[in-house]
Short mmCIF file of C-alpha atoms and ligand atoms in Angstrom, two decimals:
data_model
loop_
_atom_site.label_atom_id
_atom_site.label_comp_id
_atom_site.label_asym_id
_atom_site.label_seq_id
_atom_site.Cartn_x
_atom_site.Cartn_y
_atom_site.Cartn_z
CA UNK J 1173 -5.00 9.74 -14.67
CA UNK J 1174 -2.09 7.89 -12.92
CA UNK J 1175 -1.37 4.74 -14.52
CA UNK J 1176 -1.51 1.14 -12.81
CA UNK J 1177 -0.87 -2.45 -13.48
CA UNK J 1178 -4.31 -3.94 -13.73
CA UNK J 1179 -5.44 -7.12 -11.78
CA UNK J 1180 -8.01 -8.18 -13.75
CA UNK J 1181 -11.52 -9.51 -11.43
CA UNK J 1182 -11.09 -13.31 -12.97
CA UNK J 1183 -7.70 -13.53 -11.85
CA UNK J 1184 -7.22 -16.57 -9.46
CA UNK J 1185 -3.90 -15.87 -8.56
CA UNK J 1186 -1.26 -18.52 -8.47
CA UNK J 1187 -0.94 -21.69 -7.09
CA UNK J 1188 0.65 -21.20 -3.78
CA UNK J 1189 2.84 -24.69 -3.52
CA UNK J 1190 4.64 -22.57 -6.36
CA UNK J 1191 5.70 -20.07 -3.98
CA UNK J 1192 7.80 -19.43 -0.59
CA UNK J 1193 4.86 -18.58 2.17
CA UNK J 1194 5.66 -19.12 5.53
CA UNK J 1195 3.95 -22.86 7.68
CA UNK J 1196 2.15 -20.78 9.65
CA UNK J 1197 -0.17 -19.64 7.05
CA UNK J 1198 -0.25 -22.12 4.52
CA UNK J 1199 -4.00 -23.34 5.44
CA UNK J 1200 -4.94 -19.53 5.54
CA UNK J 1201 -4.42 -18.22 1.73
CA UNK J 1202 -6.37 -18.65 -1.50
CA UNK J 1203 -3.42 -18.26 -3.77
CA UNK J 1204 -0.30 -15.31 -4.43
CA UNK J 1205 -2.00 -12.54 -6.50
CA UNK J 1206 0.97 -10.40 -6.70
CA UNK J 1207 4.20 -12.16 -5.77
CA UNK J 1208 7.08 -9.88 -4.16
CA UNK J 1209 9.53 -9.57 -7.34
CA UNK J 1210 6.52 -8.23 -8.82
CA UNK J 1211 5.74 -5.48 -6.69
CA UNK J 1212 9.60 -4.53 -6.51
CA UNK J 1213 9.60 -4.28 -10.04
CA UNK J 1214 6.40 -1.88 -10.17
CA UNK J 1215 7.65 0.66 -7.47
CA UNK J 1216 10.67 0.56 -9.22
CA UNK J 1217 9.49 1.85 -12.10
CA UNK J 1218 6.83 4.45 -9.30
CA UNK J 1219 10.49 5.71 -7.68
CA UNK J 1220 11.43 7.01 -11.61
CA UNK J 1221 8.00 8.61 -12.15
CA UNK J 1222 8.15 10.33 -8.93
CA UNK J 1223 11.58 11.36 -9.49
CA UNK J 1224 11.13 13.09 -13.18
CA UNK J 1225 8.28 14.93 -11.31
CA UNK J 1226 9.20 15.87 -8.41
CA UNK J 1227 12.53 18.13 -10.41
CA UNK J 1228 14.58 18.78 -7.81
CA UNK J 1229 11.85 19.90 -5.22
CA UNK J 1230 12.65 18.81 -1.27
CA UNK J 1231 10.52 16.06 -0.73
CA UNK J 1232 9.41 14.77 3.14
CA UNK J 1233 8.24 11.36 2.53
CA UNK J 1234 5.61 10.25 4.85
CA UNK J 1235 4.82 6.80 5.41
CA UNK J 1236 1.39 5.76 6.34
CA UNK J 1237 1.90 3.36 9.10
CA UNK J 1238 1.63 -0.13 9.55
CA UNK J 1239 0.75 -1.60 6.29
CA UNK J 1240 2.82 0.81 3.90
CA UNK J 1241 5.14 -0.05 5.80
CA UNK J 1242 7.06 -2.52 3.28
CA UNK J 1243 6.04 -0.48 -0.01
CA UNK J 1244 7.52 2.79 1.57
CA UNK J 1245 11.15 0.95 2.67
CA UNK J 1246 11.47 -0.34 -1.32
CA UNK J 1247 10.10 2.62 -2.79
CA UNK J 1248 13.00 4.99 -0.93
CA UNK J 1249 14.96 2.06 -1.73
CA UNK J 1250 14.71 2.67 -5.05
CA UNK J 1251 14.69 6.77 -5.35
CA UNK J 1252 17.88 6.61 -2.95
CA UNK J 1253 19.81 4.51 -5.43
CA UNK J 1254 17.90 7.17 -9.02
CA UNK J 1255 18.87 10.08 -6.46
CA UNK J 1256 23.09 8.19 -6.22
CA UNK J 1257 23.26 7.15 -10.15
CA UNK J 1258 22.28 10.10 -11.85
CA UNK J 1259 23.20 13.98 -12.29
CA UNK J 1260 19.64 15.29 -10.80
CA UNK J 1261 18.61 14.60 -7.60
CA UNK J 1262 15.88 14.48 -4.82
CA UNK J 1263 16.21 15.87 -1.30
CA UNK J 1264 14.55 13.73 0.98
CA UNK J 1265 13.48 13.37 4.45
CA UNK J 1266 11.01 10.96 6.33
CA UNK J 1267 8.50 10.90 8.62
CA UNK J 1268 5.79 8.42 10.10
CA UNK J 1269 2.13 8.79 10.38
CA UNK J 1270 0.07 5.82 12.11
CA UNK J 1271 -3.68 5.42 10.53
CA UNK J 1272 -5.93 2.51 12.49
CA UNK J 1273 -9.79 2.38 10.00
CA UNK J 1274 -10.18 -1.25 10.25
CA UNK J 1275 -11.30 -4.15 12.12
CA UNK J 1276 -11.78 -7.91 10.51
CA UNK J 1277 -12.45 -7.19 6.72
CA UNK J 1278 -14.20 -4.19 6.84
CA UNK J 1279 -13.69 -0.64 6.67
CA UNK J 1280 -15.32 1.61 9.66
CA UNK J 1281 -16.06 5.32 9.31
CA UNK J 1282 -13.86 6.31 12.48
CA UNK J 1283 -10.07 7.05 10.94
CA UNK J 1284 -7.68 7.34 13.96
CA UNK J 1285 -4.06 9.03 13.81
CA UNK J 1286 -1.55 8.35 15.65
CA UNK J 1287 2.02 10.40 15.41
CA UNK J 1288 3.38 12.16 12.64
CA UNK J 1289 5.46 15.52 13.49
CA UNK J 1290 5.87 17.39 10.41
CA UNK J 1291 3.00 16.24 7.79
CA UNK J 1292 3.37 17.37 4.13
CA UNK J 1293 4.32 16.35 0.46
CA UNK J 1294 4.81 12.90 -0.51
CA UNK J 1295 2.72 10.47 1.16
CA UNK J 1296 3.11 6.33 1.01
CA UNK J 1297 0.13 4.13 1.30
CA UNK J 1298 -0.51 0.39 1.26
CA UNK J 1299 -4.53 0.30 -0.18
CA UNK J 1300 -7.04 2.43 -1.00
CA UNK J 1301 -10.09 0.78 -0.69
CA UNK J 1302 -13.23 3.20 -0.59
CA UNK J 1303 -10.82 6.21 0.14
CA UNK J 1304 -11.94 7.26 3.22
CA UNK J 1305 -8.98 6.95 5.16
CA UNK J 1306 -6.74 8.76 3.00
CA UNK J 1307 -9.60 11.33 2.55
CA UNK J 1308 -9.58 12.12 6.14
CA UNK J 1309 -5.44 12.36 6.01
CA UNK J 1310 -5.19 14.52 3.05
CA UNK J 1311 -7.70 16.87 4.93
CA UNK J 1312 -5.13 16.71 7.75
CA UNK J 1313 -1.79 17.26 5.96
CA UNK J 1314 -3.90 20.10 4.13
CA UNK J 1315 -4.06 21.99 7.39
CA UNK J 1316 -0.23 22.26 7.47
CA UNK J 1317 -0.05 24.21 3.89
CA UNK J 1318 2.14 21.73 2.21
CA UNK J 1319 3.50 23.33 -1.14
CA UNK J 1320 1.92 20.12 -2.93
CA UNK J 1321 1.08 16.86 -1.51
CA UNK J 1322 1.29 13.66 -3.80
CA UNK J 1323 -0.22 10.54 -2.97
CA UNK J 1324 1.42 6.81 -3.83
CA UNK J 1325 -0.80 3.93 -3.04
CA UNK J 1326 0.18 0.25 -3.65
CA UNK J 1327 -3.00 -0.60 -4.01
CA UNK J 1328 -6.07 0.46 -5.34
CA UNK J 1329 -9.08 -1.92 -5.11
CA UNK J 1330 -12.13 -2.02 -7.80
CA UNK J 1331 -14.70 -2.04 -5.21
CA UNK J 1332 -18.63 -0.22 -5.84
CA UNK J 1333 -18.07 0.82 -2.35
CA UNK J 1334 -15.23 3.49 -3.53
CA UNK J 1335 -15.51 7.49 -3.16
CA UNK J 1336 -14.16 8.11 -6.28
CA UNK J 1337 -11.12 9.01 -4.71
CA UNK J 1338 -8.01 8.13 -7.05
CA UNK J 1339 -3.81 8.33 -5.43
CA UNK J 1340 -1.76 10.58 -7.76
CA UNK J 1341 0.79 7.54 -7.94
CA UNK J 1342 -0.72 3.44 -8.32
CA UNK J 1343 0.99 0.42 -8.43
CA UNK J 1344 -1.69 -2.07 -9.27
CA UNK J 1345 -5.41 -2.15 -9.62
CA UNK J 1346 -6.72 -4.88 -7.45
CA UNK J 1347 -9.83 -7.08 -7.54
CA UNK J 1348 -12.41 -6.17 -4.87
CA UNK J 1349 -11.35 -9.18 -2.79
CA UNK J 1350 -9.30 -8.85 1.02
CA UNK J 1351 -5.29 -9.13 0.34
CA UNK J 1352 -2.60 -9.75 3.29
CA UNK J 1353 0.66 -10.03 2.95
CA UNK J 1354 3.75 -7.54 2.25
CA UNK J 1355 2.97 -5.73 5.49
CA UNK J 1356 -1.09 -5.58 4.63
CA UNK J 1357 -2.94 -7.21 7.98
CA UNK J 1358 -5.48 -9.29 8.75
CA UNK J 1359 -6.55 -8.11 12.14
CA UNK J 1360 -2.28 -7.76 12.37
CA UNK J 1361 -1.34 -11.43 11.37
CA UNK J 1362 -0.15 -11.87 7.42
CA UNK J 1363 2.22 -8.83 7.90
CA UNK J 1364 4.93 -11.20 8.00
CA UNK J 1365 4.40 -12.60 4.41
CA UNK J 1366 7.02 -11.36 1.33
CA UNK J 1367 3.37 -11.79 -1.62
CA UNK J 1368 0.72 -10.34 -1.24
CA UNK J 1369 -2.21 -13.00 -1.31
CA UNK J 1370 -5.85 -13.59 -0.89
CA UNK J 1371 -6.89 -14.37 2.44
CA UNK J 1372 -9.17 -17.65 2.63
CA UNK J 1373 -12.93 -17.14 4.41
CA UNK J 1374 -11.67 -19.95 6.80
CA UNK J 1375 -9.02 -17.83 7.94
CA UNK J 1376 -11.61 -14.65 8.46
CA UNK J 1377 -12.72 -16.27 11.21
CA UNK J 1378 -10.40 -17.96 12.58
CA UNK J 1379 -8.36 -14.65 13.62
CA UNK J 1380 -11.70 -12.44 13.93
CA UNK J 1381 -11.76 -10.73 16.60
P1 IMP S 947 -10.36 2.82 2.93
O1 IMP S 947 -10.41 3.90 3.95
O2 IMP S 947 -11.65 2.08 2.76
O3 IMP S 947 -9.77 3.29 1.61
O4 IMP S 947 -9.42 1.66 3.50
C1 IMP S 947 -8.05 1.74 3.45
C2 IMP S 947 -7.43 1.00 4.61
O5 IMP S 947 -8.15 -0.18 4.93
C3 IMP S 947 -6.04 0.54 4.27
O6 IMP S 947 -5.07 1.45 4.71
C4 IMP S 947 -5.92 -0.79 4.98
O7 IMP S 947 -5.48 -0.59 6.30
C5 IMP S 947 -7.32 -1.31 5.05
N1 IMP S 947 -7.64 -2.25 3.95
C6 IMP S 947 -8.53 -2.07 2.95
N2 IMP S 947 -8.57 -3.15 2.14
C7 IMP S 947 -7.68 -4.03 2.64
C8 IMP S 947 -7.25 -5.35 2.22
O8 IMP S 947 -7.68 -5.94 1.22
N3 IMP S 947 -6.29 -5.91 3.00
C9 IMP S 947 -5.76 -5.33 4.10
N4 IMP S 947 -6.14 -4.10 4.52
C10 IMP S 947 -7.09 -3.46 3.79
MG1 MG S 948 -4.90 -3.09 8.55
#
């Protein structure tokens, strides 16, 4: 089983007067649950797993579009400069897949996609929450015959409402509570937000749609 930094459920997160966050949201967050130096230090250490894995296969990395966004930028970020500082390497190209599941905080069954040319191998995801949406990918990047196809989420939220689907690469293990920030949306607003933090319930309605 892949291995993850656990958030543990009675985590409050920090304080957020402790941290940058932008005006505009200050009213809007609960607290930073993963600050941004955190996560860069994670998928630094996710860039040299997938490396020693991947030997010195071709990989097309294909980022799931909008919110994996950030993690896929400093996760290349980070194989580019293992792939520059050491004698084996990893061939790499990219490509861009657009998934739309949500709307407000919750997850709805219809999974649209949007672009993508050439879908296989390596695929870079913000959250899995139940693991329907990257479900209904894999099923889609399956119909290509892909040699292998690996999975690196982010996220991966502790929620009763999961399939039981697991990414072959985590980051962190997060409490079953709604996060924004580090390109993960609220109904698209929080995108522009370095942590990753709890949204507040005042702010769930005041940008519902
Ligand atoms: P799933 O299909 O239930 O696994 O949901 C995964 C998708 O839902 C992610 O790609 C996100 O777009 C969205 N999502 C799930 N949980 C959160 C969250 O806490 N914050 C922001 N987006 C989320
Ligand atoms: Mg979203």
């Amino acid at each position: 089983m892949a291995a993850f930094l656990e958030i543990s459920d009675d985590c409050r997160g920090h304080e957020l007067g402790l941290f940058c966050v932008p005006k505009h949201y200050e009213e809007d967050l609960d607290s930073v649950i993963i600050p941004n130096g955190l996560i860069k230090d994670r998928t630094e250490r996710l860039a040299r797993d997938i490396v020693r894995d991947m030997g010195g296969h071709h990989i097309v990395a294909l980022c799931v579009l909008k919110g994996g966004y950030k993690f896929f930028a400093d996760l290349m970020d980070y194989i580019k400069t293992l792939n520059q500082n050491s004698d084996r390497s990893v061939p790499m190209t990219v490509d861009f897949i657009r998934l739309k599941s949500y709307s407000n905080d919750q997850s709805t069954n219809c999974v649209k996609v949007i672009g993508g040319d050439e879908l296989s191998a390596l695929s870079g995801k913000d959250i899995v929450e139940t693991g329907r949406t990257m479900e209904t990918l894999l099923t889609l990047l399956n119909e290509c015959r892909p040699k292998m196809v690996k999975v690196v989420s982010l996220l991966v939220k502790r929620t009763p409402r999961s399939s039981g689907y697991r990414p072959d690469y985590i980051g962190f293990e997060v409490p079953d509570k709604f996060l924004v920030g580090y390109a993960l949306d609220y109904n698209e607003y929080f995108r522009d937000l370095s942590h990753i933090c709890i949204l507040s319930d005042s702010a769930k309605e005041k940008y519902k749609v």
